C-alpha cells in the first residue's frame, strides 16, 4: 500500500505539471532550478558529513540484511528511475485528457494527491510500528542524531544560498531544501504552496539526492560511516 501510494502521488503530480502554461519552457526552467538546488545542497551535505566522519572515527559494523532489498546499485537505481517514468506518464495523461476535461482535471489531481499523501503518512506510521524498532532506540542513537542534525543544517543552509538564485524568498528557499530526500512528501507540500513548477523542482532535487546516495554509499561506507 505504501508503494502504491507513492506511485499514485507521483502520477497525480505529473498530471498537475501538465496543466502548466508553456509546458516546454517551464520544464526547461524546472530542470535548471532542480540542478542548481541539487548542486548546492550536495556540496554542503557531503562537506558537512565528511567533517563529521572525521570527528567520529568509527569502524563500519555489520548491518542487518533486509529481505528483498536491492543488492546492487543498478537494481536500486532502477526503482528510482521508474518513479521518474510514473511522473512522465502523468504528464502524458494530463496532456491527452486535459483538453477534453479542462481545468477540473488539474484541480482534482491536486486535491487527490494531498489526500493520498495523508494516507501514505498513516501507512508509514504503521510501518514504523511493525518494524520492531522502539522510539527509545532511535532517539538514543547519538551518531544517528548527529548525522541527522548535520544533514538538516547543511541542507537548510543550501536552501538559503539557493533562494536568491531561484528568485525565492528566504523562507521559500528553506522550504525547498526541507524535503531531505523525501520526494513524495516535498513534491506535494511544495506544489500546494508554491505551485506545480516548484513542486517539480523539489521532487527532482530530492529524487536525484536518492540516486546519488545509491551510487556513493557503497564507495564510502567502509571508510566514512557518517558520510555514507
Coordinates of C-alpha atoms in Angstrom, one line a residue:
X1 CA 0.0 0.0 0.0
X2 CA 2.9 2.4 0.7
X3 CA 4.5 1.7 -2.7
X4 CA 1.1 2.1 -4.4
X5 CA 0.5 5.4 -2.6
X6 CA 3.9 6.7 -3.7
X7 CA 3.3 5.8 -7.4
X8 CA -0.2 7.3 -7.3
X9 CA 1.0 10.6 -5.8
X10 CA 3.7 10.9 -8.4
X11 CA 1.2 10.1 -11.2
X12 CA -1.1 12.9 -9.9
X13 CA 1.9 15.2 -9.7
X14 CA 2.6 14.6 -13.3
X15 CA -1.0 15.4 -14.2
X16 CA -0.6 18.7 -12.3
X17 CA 2.6 19.5 -14.2
X18 CA 0.7 19.0 -17.5
X19 CA -1.5 21.9 -16.5
X20 CA 1.3 24.4 -16.6
X21 CA 1.2 27.1 -19.4
X22 CA 4.1 26.9 -21.9
X23 CA 5.0 23.5 -20.6
X24 CA 8.1 23.1 -22.7
X25 CA 9.8 26.2 -21.4
X26 CA 8.6 25.6 -17.9
X27 CA 10.1 22.1 -17.9
X28 CA 13.4 23.6 -19.0
X29 CA 13.2 26.0 -16.1
X30 CA 12.3 23.2 -13.8
X31 CA 15.3 21.2 -14.7
X32 CA 17.7 24.1 -14.4
X33 CA 16.3 25.1 -10.9
X34 CA 16.4 21.5 -9.7
X35 CA 20.0 21.1 -10.9
X36 CA 21.1 24.3 -9.2
X37 CA 19.4 23.4 -5.8
X38 CA 20.8 19.8 -6.0
X39 CA 24.3 21.0 -6.7
X40 CA 24.4 23.5 -3.8
X41 CA 22.8 21.0 -1.4
X42 CA 25.1 18.2 -2.4
X43 CA 28.3 20.2 -1.9
X44 CA 27.2 21.4 1.5
X45 CA 25.8 18.0 2.6
X46 CA 28.9 16.0 1.6
X47 CA 31.3 18.6 3.1
X48 CA 29.5 18.7 6.4
X49 CA 29.1 14.9 6.7
X50 CA 32.8 14.4 5.7
X51 CA 33.7 16.7 8.5
X52 CA 31.5 14.7 10.9
X53 CA 33.1 11.4 9.7
X54 CA 36.5 12.8 10.5
X55 CA 35.3 13.8 14.0
X56 CA 33.7 10.5 14.7
X57 CA 36.3 7.9 13.8
X58 CA 34.1 4.8 13.7
X59 CA 34.5 1.5 12.1
X60 CA 31.7 0.2 9.9
X61 CA 29.8 -2.5 11.7
X62 CA 27.7 -5.3 10.3
X63 CA 24.4 -4.1 9.0
X64 CA 21.3 -6.2 9.2
X65 CA 20.3 -7.8 5.9
X66 CA 16.8 -6.6 4.8
X67 CA 14.8 -9.2 3.0
X68 CA 14.2 -8.4 -0.7
X69 CA 16.3 -5.3 -0.5
X70 CA 18.2 -4.3 -3.7
X71 CA 21.6 -5.9 -3.9
X72 CA 23.2 -3.7 -6.5
X73 CA 23.4 0.0 -7.3
X74 CA 21.7 -0.8 -10.7
X75 CA 18.8 -2.6 -9.1
X76 CA 18.3 0.3 -6.6
X77 CA 18.5 3.0 -9.2
X78 CA 16.1 1.2 -11.5
X79 CA 13.4 1.7 -8.8
X80 CA 14.1 5.4 -8.7
X81 CA 14.2 5.8 -12.4
X82 CA 10.8 4.1 -12.5
X83 CA 9.4 6.9 -10.3
X84 CA 10.5 9.4 -13.0
X85 CA 8.7 7.3 -15.6
X86 CA 5.5 7.5 -13.5
X87 CA 5.7 11.3 -13.4
X88 CA 6.2 11.3 -17.2
X89 CA 3.2 9.1 -17.6
X90 CA 1.1 11.5 -15.5
X91 CA 2.3 14.4 -17.7
X92 CA 1.4 12.5 -20.8
X93 CA -2.1 11.6 -19.4
X94 CA -2.7 15.2 -18.5
X95 CA -1.7 16.5 -21.9
X96 CA -4.1 13.9 -23.6
X97 CA -7.1 14.3 -21.3
X98 CA -6.6 17.9 -20.2
X99 CA -8.0 19.5 -23.3
X100 CA -11.1 17.2 -23.0
X101 CA -11.9 17.7 -19.3
X102 CA -10.4 21.1 -18.8
X103 CA -9.1 22.7 -15.7
X104 CA -11.1 20.4 -13.5
X105 CA -8.7 17.6 -14.2
X106 CA -5.7 19.5 -12.7
X107 CA -7.5 20.8 -9.6
X108 CA -8.9 17.3 -8.9
X109 CA -5.4 15.9 -9.3
X110 CA -4.0 18.3 -6.7
X111 CA -6.8 17.5 -4.3
X112 CA -6.4 13.8 -4.7
X113 CA -2.7 13.9 -4.3
X114 CA -3.0 15.7 -1.0
X115 CA -5.4 13.1 0.4
X116 CA -3.2 10.2 -0.8
X117 CA -0.3 11.8 0.9
X118 CA -2.2 11.7 4.2
X119 CA -2.9 8.0 3.7
X120 CA 0.8 7.5 2.9
X121 CA 1.9 9.1 6.1
X122 CA -0.5 6.9 8.1
X123 CA 0.8 3.8 6.4
X124 CA 4.4 4.8 7.1
X125 CA 3.4 5.2 10.8
X126 CA 2.2 1.6 10.6
X127 CA 5.4 0.5 9.0
X128 CA 7.5 2.1 11.8
X129 CA 5.4 0.3 14.4
X130 CA 5.7 -3.0 12.7
X131 CA 9.5 -2.7 12.3
X132 CA 10.0 -3.6 15.9
X133 CA 12.4 -0.6 16.4
X134 CA 11.3 1.3 19.6
X135 CA 11.4 5.1 19.6
X136 CA 13.9 4.9 22.5
X137 CA 16.4 3.1 20.3
X138 CA 16.0 5.8 17.6
X139 CA 16.2 8.8 19.9
X140 CA 19.2 7.5 21.9
X141 CA 21.2 6.8 18.8
X142 CA 23.8 9.6 19.3
X143 CA 25.6 9.1 16.0
X144 CA 22.3 8.8 14.1
X145 CA 21.1 12.1 15.6
X146 CA 24.4 13.8 14.9
X147 CA 24.2 12.7 11.3
X148 CA 20.5 13.9 11.0
X149 CA 21.3 17.3 12.6
X150 CA 24.3 17.8 10.4
X151 CA 22.4 16.9 7.3
X152 CA 19.4 19.1 8.2
X153 CA 21.5 22.2 9.0
X154 CA 23.7 21.9 5.9
X155 CA 20.6 21.3 3.7
X156 CA 18.8 24.4 5.2
X157 CA 22.0 26.5 4.6
X158 CA 21.9 25.3 1.0
X159 CA 18.3 26.4 0.7
X160 CA 19.2 29.9 2.0
X161 CA 22.1 30.2 -0.5
X162 CA 19.9 28.9 -3.4
X163 CA 16.9 31.1 -2.6
X164 CA 18.1 34.3 -4.4
X165 CA 19.4 32.3 -7.3
X166 CA 15.9 30.7 -7.7
X167 CA 14.1 34.1 -7.2
X168 CA 12.6 32.9 -4.0
X169 CA 12.3 34.5 -0.5
X170 CA 14.5 33.1 2.3
X171 CA 11.7 31.1 3.8
X172 CA 10.7 29.6 0.5
X173 CA 14.3 28.6 0.0
X174 CA 14.3 26.9 3.3
X175 CA 11.1 25.0 2.4
X176 CA 12.6 23.8 -0.9
X177 CA 15.6 22.4 1.0
X178 CA 13.5 20.7 3.7
X179 CA 12.4 17.6 1.8
X180 CA 15.7 15.8 2.9
X181 CA 15.2 13.3 0.1
X182 CA 11.5 12.5 0.7
X183 CA 10.3 13.3 -2.8
X184 CA 6.7 12.1 -2.4
X185 CA 6.2 14.5 0.6
X186 CA 8.1 17.5 -0.7
X187 CA 6.6 17.4 -4.1
X188 CA 3.0 17.7 -2.8
X189 CA 3.6 20.2 0.0
X190 CA 5.8 22.5 -2.1
X191 CA 3.4 22.1 -5.0
X192 CA 0.5 23.2 -2.8
X193 CA 2.2 26.3 -1.6
X194 CA 4.5 27.4 -4.4
X195 CA 2.8 25.8 -7.5
X196 CA 3.4 22.7 -9.5
X197 CA 6.6 24.1 -11.1
X198 CA 8.4 24.4 -7.7
X199 CA 6.8 21.1 -6.6
X200 CA 8.5 19.5 -9.6
X201 CA 11.8 21.2 -8.6
X202 CA 11.5 19.8 -5.1
X203 CA 10.7 16.3 -6.5
X204 CA 13.6 16.1 -8.8
X205 CA 16.0 17.6 -6.3
X206 CA 15.1 15.0 -3.7
X207 CA 14.9 12.1 -6.1
X208 CA 18.4 13.0 -7.5
X209 CA 19.7 13.0 -4.0
X210 CA 18.5 9.5 -3.6
X211 CA 20.1 8.4 -6.8
X212 CA 23.4 9.9 -5.7
X213 CA 23.2 8.1 -2.4
X214 CA 22.8 4.7 -4.2
X215 CA 26.0 5.4 -6.1
X216 CA 28.1 6.8 -3.2
X217 CA 27.1 4.7 -0.2
X218 CA 28.9 1.5 -1.4
X219 CA 32.0 3.5 -2.2
X220 CA 32.5 5.3 1.2
X221 CA 30.7 3.1 3.7
X222 CA 33.8 1.3 4.9
X223 CA 35.9 4.4 5.4
X224 CA 33.5 7.2 6.3
X225 CA 30.4 5.8 8.1
X226 CA 28.7 9.1 8.8
X227 CA 29.3 10.3 5.3
X228 CA 27.7 7.2 3.9

